[in-house]
Each structure stands twice: as C-alpha cells, then as structure tokens.
C-alpha atoms as a printed R data frame, in Angstrom:
    type eleno elety resid chain resno      x      y       z
1   ATOM     1    CA   MET     A     1 67.971 87.641 111.327
2   ATOM     2    CA   SER     A     2 67.595 83.889 111.680
3   ATOM     3    CA   TYR     A     3 70.085 81.879 113.741
4   ATOM     4    CA   SER     A     4 70.152 78.288 114.950
5   ATOM     5    CA   VAL     A     5 72.397 76.708 117.576
6   ATOM     6    CA   HIS     A     6 73.872 73.214 117.257
7   ATOM     7    CA   VAL     A     7 75.955 71.498 119.928
8   ATOM     8    CA   LEU     A     8 78.545 69.484 118.009
9   ATOM     9    CA   TYR     A     9 79.902 67.740 121.107
10  ATOM    10    CA   ASP     A    10 78.823 67.840 124.751
11  ATOM    11    CA   GLY     A    11 81.644 68.590 127.144
12  ATOM    12    CA   TYR     A    12 82.447 66.647 130.312
13  ATOM    13    CA   SER     A    13 84.615 66.786 133.415
14  ATOM    14    CA   ARG     A    14 85.164 64.000 135.905
15  ATOM    15    CA   MET     A    15 87.795 62.409 138.091
16  ATOM    16    CA   GLU     A    16 89.211 59.061 136.948
17  ATOM    17    CA   ASP     A    17 92.069 57.266 138.736
18  ATOM    18    CA   SER     A    18 93.076 60.459 140.551
19  ATOM    19    CA   LYS     A    19 93.185 62.390 137.270
20  ATOM    20    CA   MET     A    20 90.815 64.981 135.872
21  ATOM    21    CA   LYS     A    21 89.287 63.960 132.531
22  ATOM    22    CA   ALA     A    22 87.771 66.943 130.752
23  ATOM    23    CA   ASN     A    23 86.887 68.423 127.403
24  ATOM    24    CA   CYS     A    24 84.714 71.392 126.532
25  ATOM    25    CA   THR     A    25 81.365 71.622 124.840
26  ATOM    26    CA   CYS     A    26 81.787 72.660 121.188
27  ATOM    27    CA   THR     A    27 78.970 74.645 119.581
28  ATOM    28    CA   LEU     A    28 78.148 75.748 116.047
29  ATOM    29    CA   ILE     A    29 75.956 78.779 115.336
30  ATOM    30    CA   LYS     A    30 74.407 78.837 111.865
31  ATOM    31    CA   GLY     A    31 72.956 81.953 110.310
32  ATOM    32    CA   PRO     A    32 74.046 85.184 108.607
33  ATOM    33    CA   ASN     A    33 77.313 84.990 110.556
34  ATOM    34    CA   LYS     A    34 78.564 81.460 111.172
35  ATOM    35    CA   MET     A    35 80.391 80.966 114.460
36  ATOM    36    CA   ILE     A    36 82.098 78.133 116.295
37  ATOM    37    CA   VAL     A    37 82.457 78.429 120.063
38  ATOM    38    CA   ASP     A    38 85.172 76.547 122.000
39  ATOM    39    CA   THR     A    39 87.205 74.254 119.769
40  ATOM    40    CA   MET     A    40 88.141 71.480 122.234
41  ATOM    41    CA   THR     A    41 91.670 70.107 122.611
42  ATOM    42    CA   ALA     A    42 94.403 69.922 119.998
43  ATOM    43    CA   TRP     A    43 93.704 66.180 119.712
44  ATOM    44    CA   ASP     A    44 90.155 66.797 118.452
45  ATOM    45    CA   ARG     A    45 90.946 68.238 115.026
46  ATOM    46    CA   LEU     A    46 89.213 65.504 113.045
47  ATOM    47    CA   LYS     A    47 86.175 65.590 115.326
48  ATOM    48    CA   ILE     A    48 85.754 69.313 114.676
49  ATOM    49    CA   ILE     A    49 86.009 68.839 110.909
50  ATOM    50    CA   SER     A    50 83.588 65.901 111.003
51  ATOM    51    CA   GLY     A    51 81.096 67.779 113.184
52  ATOM    52    CA   LEU     A    52 81.045 70.731 110.816
53  ATOM    53    CA   ASP     A    53 80.789 68.453 107.792
54  ATOM    54    CA   SER     A    54 77.624 66.893 109.229
55  ATOM    55    CA   HIS     A    55 76.066 70.362 108.862
56  ATOM    56    CA   GLY     A    56 77.401 70.911 105.356
57  ATOM    57    CA   ILE     A    57 79.972 73.413 106.597
58  ATOM    58    CA   CYS     A    58 83.755 73.532 106.225
59  ATOM    59    CA   CYS     A    59 86.237 75.423 108.364
60  ATOM    60    CA   ASP     A    60 86.611 78.225 105.817
61  ATOM    61    CA   ASP     A    61 82.869 78.945 106.051
62  ATOM    62    CA   ILE     A    62 83.185 80.091 109.670
63  ATOM    63    CA   ASN     A    63 83.115 83.871 110.176
64  ATOM    64    CA   TYR     A    64 83.922 83.952 113.904
65  ATOM    65    CA   ALA     A    65 85.837 81.467 116.060
66  ATOM    66    CA   VAL     A    66 85.406 82.068 119.791
67  ATOM    67    CA   GLY     A    67 87.347 80.734 122.749
68  ATOM    68    CA   THR     A    68 85.339 81.688 125.817
69  ATOM    69    CA   HIS     A    69 88.554 81.815 127.852
70  ATOM    70    CA   GLY     A    70 92.206 80.940 127.570
71  ATOM    71    CA   HIS     A    71 92.300 77.323 128.785
72  ATOM    72    CA   SER     A    72 93.729 74.764 126.388
73  ATOM    73    CA   ASP     A    73 90.635 72.534 126.191
74  ATOM    74    CA   HIS     A    74 88.718 75.479 124.691
75  ATOM    75    CA   LEU     A    75 91.309 76.653 122.165
76  ATOM    76    CA   GLY     A    76 92.850 73.540 120.656
77  ATOM    77    CA   ASN     A    77 91.697 73.976 117.049
78  ATOM    78    CA   LEU     A    78 91.464 77.695 116.427
79  ATOM    79    CA   ASN     A    79 94.109 77.282 113.720
80  ATOM    80    CA   LEU     A    80 91.547 75.471 111.563
81  ATOM    81    CA   PHE     A    81 89.674 78.744 111.133
82  ATOM    82    CA   THR     A    82 92.067 81.019 109.295
83  ATOM    83    CA   LYS     A    83 89.305 82.840 107.411
84  ATOM    84    CA   ALA     A    84 87.530 83.741 110.647
85  ATOM    85    CA   LYS     A    85 87.923 86.592 113.068
86  ATOM    86    CA   HIS     A    86 89.052 85.142 116.411
87  ATOM    87    CA   ILE     A    87 87.715 86.183 119.794
88  ATOM    88    CA   VAL     A    88 89.638 84.622 122.683
89  ATOM    89    CA   GLY     A    89 88.492 85.992 125.987
90  ATOM    90    CA   TYR     A    90 88.813 89.760 125.646
91  ATOM    91    CA   ILE     A    91 91.143 89.580 122.609
92  ATOM    92    CA   VAL     A    92 89.762 90.104 119.095
93  ATOM    93    CA   SER     A    93 92.127 89.363 116.201
94  ATOM    94    CA   HIS     A    94 92.576 88.298 112.596
95  ATOM    95    CA   GLU     A    95 95.960 87.168 111.317
96  ATOM    96    CA   ASP     A    96 98.434 89.671 112.813
97  ATOM    97    CA   GLU     A    97 95.835 92.395 113.430
98  ATOM    98    CA   PHE     A    98 94.461 92.928 116.928
99  ATOM    99    CA   PHE     A    99 91.346 94.998 117.485
100 ATOM   100    CA   ILE     A   100 90.772 96.961 120.665
101 ATOM   101    CA   HIS     A   101 87.367 96.335 122.211
102 ATOM   102    CA   PRO     A   102 86.433 97.493 125.744
103 ATOM   103    CA   PHE     A   103 85.187 94.195 127.168
104 ATOM   104    CA   ASP     A   104 86.765 95.241 130.474
105 ATOM   105    CA   THR     A   105 84.248 98.088 130.814
106 ATOM   106    CA   GLY     A   106 81.323 95.732 130.204
107 ATOM   107    CA   GLU     A   107 80.862 96.589 126.530
108 ATOM   108    CA   PRO     A   108 79.383 93.764 124.398
109 ATOM   109    CA   PHE     A   109 80.961 92.922 121.040
110 ATOM   110    CA   LYS     A   110 77.899 93.171 118.791
111 ATOM   111    CA   ILE     A   111 78.160 91.201 115.563
112 ATOM   112    CA   ASP     A   112 74.584 91.955 114.547
113 ATOM   113    CA   GLU     A   113 71.206 92.507 116.194
114 ATOM   114    CA   ALA     A   114 70.855 88.808 117.082
115 ATOM   115    CA   LEU     A   115 74.430 87.783 117.889
116 ATOM   116    CA   GLN     A   116 76.863 89.272 120.396
117 ATOM   117    CA   VAL     A   117 79.749 88.366 122.681
118 ATOM   118    CA   ILE     A   118 79.535 89.678 126.246
119 ATOM   119    CA   PRO     A   119 82.117 89.828 129.051
120 ATOM   120    CA   THR     A   120 81.367 87.355 131.856
121 ATOM   121    CA   PRO     A   121 84.536 87.218 133.998
122 ATOM   122    CA   GLY     A   122 84.890 85.058 137.068
123 ATOM   123    CA   HIS     A   123 86.184 81.635 136.071
124 ATOM   124    CA   THR     A   124 89.076 83.646 134.630
125 ATOM   125    CA   SER     A   125 89.463 87.408 134.564
126 ATOM   126    CA   ALA     A   126 88.651 87.592 130.829
127 ATOM   127    CA   ASP     A   127 85.838 85.075 130.224
128 ATOM   128    CA   VAL     A   128 83.231 85.847 127.578
129 ATOM   129    CA   SER     A   129 79.873 84.330 126.646
130 ATOM   130    CA   VAL     A   130 78.001 84.308 123.342
131 ATOM   131    CA   VAL     A   131 74.370 85.474 123.290
132 ATOM   132    CA   VAL     A   132 72.320 84.440 120.260
133 ATOM   133    CA   GLU     A   133 68.649 85.048 119.513
134 ATOM   134    CA   THR     A   134 67.038 82.051 117.818
135 ATOM   135    CA   GLN     A   135 63.569 81.383 116.441
136 ATOM   136    CA   ASP     A   136 63.155 77.929 117.967
137 ATOM   137    CA   LEU     A   137 64.831 78.221 121.380
138 ATOM   138    CA   GLY     A   138 64.641 81.915 122.201
139 ATOM   139    CA   THR     A   139 67.768 83.407 123.783
140 ATOM   140    CA   VAL     A   140 70.638 80.931 124.003
141 ATOM   141    CA   VAL     A   141 73.788 81.792 125.958
142 ATOM   142    CA   ILE     A   142 76.923 79.778 125.230
143 ATOM   143    CA   ALA     A   143 78.631 80.411 128.525
144 ATOM   144    CA   GLY     A   144 81.863 78.438 128.583
145 ATOM   145    CA   ASP     A   145 82.982 77.690 132.128
146 ATOM   146    CA   LEU     A   146 80.839 80.406 133.672
147 ATOM   147    CA   PHE     A   147 78.683 77.304 134.192
148 ATOM   148    CA   GLU     A   148 80.428 73.931 134.521
149 ATOM   149    CA   ARG     A   149 77.183 72.046 133.900
150 ATOM   150    CA   GLU     A   150 73.544 72.308 134.964
151 ATOM   151    CA   GLU     A   151 74.187 70.512 138.244
152 ATOM   152    CA   ASP     A   152 76.397 73.332 139.504
153 ATOM   153    CA   ILE     A   153 73.309 75.500 140.078
154 ATOM   154    CA   ALA     A   154 72.277 73.206 142.943
155 ATOM   155    CA   ASP     A   155 75.899 72.416 143.907
156 ATOM   156    CA   PRO     A   156 78.043 75.574 143.667
157 ATOM   157    CA   SER     A   157 81.151 73.630 144.715
158 ATOM   158    CA   LEU     A   158 81.301 72.296 141.142
159 ATOM   159    CA   TRP     A   159 82.073 75.740 139.696
160 ATOM   160    CA   LYS     A   160 83.789 77.273 142.712
161 ATOM   161    CA   TYR     A   161 86.208 74.491 143.622
162 ATOM   162    CA   ILE     A   162 86.149 71.584 141.143
163 ATOM   163    CA   ALA     A   163 86.311 73.742 138.019
164 ATOM   164    CA   GLY     A   164 87.999 76.566 139.902
165 ATOM   165    CA   SER     A   165 87.139 80.257 139.977
166 ATOM   166    CA   GLU     A   166 89.577 83.158 139.915
167 ATOM   167    CA   ASN     A   167 86.895 85.505 141.232
168 ATOM   168    CA   PRO     A   168 83.849 83.736 142.716
169 ATOM   169    CA   GLU     A   169 82.003 86.992 143.489
170 ATOM   170    CA   SER     A   170 82.320 88.205 139.901
171 ATOM   171    CA   GLN     A   171 81.432 84.779 138.555
172 ATOM   172    CA   GLU     A   172 78.285 84.550 140.668
173 ATOM   173    CA   LYS     A   173 77.208 88.021 139.538
174 ATOM   174    CA   ASN     A   174 77.646 87.059 135.883
175 ATOM   175    CA   ARG     A   175 75.996 83.667 136.345
176 ATOM   176    CA   ASN     A   176 72.919 85.425 137.705
177 ATOM   177    CA   LYS     A   177 72.953 87.951 134.868
178 ATOM   178    CA   VAL     A   178 72.985 85.123 132.323
179 ATOM   179    CA   LEU     A   179 70.274 83.145 134.134
180 ATOM   180    CA   VAL     A   180 67.976 86.169 133.937
181 ATOM   181    CA   ILE     A   181 68.426 86.766 130.187
182 ATOM   182    CA   ALA     A   182 68.709 83.184 128.872
183 ATOM   183    CA   ASP     A   183 66.074 80.674 127.840
184 ATOM   184    CA   TYR     A   184 68.773 78.024 127.391
185 ATOM   185    CA   ILE     A   185 72.394 77.842 128.557
186 ATOM   186    CA   ILE     A   186 75.187 75.815 126.996
187 ATOM   187    CA   PRO     A   187 77.745 75.257 129.776
188 ATOM   188    CA   GLY     A   188 81.435 74.548 129.396
189 ATOM   189    CA   HIS     A   189 81.393 70.884 130.380
190 ATOM   190    CA   GLY     A   190 77.905 69.504 129.996
191 ATOM   191    CA   PRO     A   191 74.778 69.420 127.817
192 ATOM   192    CA   MET     A   192 72.589 72.420 127.060
193 ATOM   193    CA   PHE     A   193 69.881 73.011 129.665
194 ATOM   194    CA   LYS     A   194 66.670 75.019 129.905
195 ATOM   195    CA   VAL     A   195 66.570 77.907 132.371
196 ATOM   196    CA   THR     A   196 63.515 77.426 134.570
197 ATOM   197    CA   GLU     A   197 61.449 80.179 136.147
198 ATOM   198    CA   HIS     A   198 62.715 78.996 139.537
199 ATOM   199    CA   MET     A   199 66.306 79.531 138.381
200 ATOM   200    CA   LYS     A   200 65.425 83.012 137.107
201 ATOM   201    CA   GLU     A   201 63.662 84.044 140.304
202 ATOM   202    CA   ALA     A   202 66.543 82.789 142.447
203 ATOM   203    CA   ALA     A   203 69.007 84.751 140.295
204 ATOM   204    CA   LYS     A   204 66.909 87.936 140.535
205 ATOM   205    CA   GLY     A   205 66.693 87.570 144.303
206 ATOM   206    CA   SER     A   206 70.394 86.961 144.821
207 ATOM   207    CA   SER     A   207 72.574 89.598 146.478
208 ATOM   208    CA   PHE     A   208 74.934 88.994 143.501
209 ATOM   209    CA   ASN     A   209 72.417 89.827 140.783
210 ATOM   210    CA   GLY     A   210 74.406 92.622 139.165
211 ATOM   211    CA   THR     A   211 71.858 95.336 139.931
C-alpha cells in the first residue's frame, strides 16, 4: 500500500509578553485511507480547508480524523470531518457510536498493513501516535506532543516542563520506542525531523527504552 505524508502547517510554541503562544502541527496522510492528524484550534477552520484543497482533497474525503490527545489546540476542527471515523486519544468513534479498543493494554489500532495508531502516553495519560509506512521517507511517526519539537531531544526541559508531562517516565519510555522505529518524526509543535543513528543508539541505550 502506498502512503505519503504532508505537513499542512508546522506547529509552534513560544512565550510572548508573558503568554504562551502555541498551535499544533497539522498533518495530512494520503493513500488508500486518507487521514488528518491534529486539527489545530477552532480559529483555524479556513486554514484546514485551504490546506486540504491545495492537495485536491475536501473534508468529506477524509477517512480518519485523529487528535493525538485531548488538548484544544489539537482538536479544534474535528467537526469538519463528519464522514470520518474519529480517534481522539484512546477514544474511537463515529457519530454517536463509540468503539472499544484496548489502547490501554498497548494494543495498536491497525487500519491496514501500512497505517496504524499506537498508544504513547506520557504527555497525557491517553496520548496516541500515528505510524505510517511510506515509499519516500520510510517509517514516519506523527507523534503529537510526545515530542514538542526536535530541540527537546537535547533539552528535555522543553517536553518535561515547558510543554508539561503528566507522566515523564512513561513519556520517556514511549519517546525512546518511537525514536527506535521511526525514520522521521512529526512533533506536536515544530517541523518534521529526521531521526539520526545517534538518536536511535541513545534511545536503545536508555534505561527507559521499553525493553
């Protein structure tokens, strides 16, 4: 199965005049199952529509709409995708139907052989990440706020304290798991970055490597 990953908008987070300015990275996955991951704030409706339109896609074409966790900057436009199945953290739903899936036991939600949603708690207790196999980039993980941005690998305070972590031990374990499997990571509040061999080796050698 052939998938491609397209970042519609890079996220950001920064302090300005004693206030936090932030919005999430919004990502489109094109292929047999079309997916949008993290739909920004409620004030970004037209941006979402415009971003999809630039790829020749409308909201009704989307099969899955994912919010990696329950914070408002990641969920603001889910209501644009009424044809899609929604995955918000550990909750899977469509209209008034809710589907039980055991994310809490570590079970991935497999959409097909090349696209799945995996539990990666830590930032919140019910975070998920999307794993997609692509022809051009290899394995891409859309990780939400499991990673704030690439710089938080060298400066853990960015994800532990600035972004905030409900369970830093769990988050570090899942960060290392993702670093080992990914060729590229799309973080919650920054551009996509390539996972280097140094990053992988450090993750494998960590005491929080999930093994």
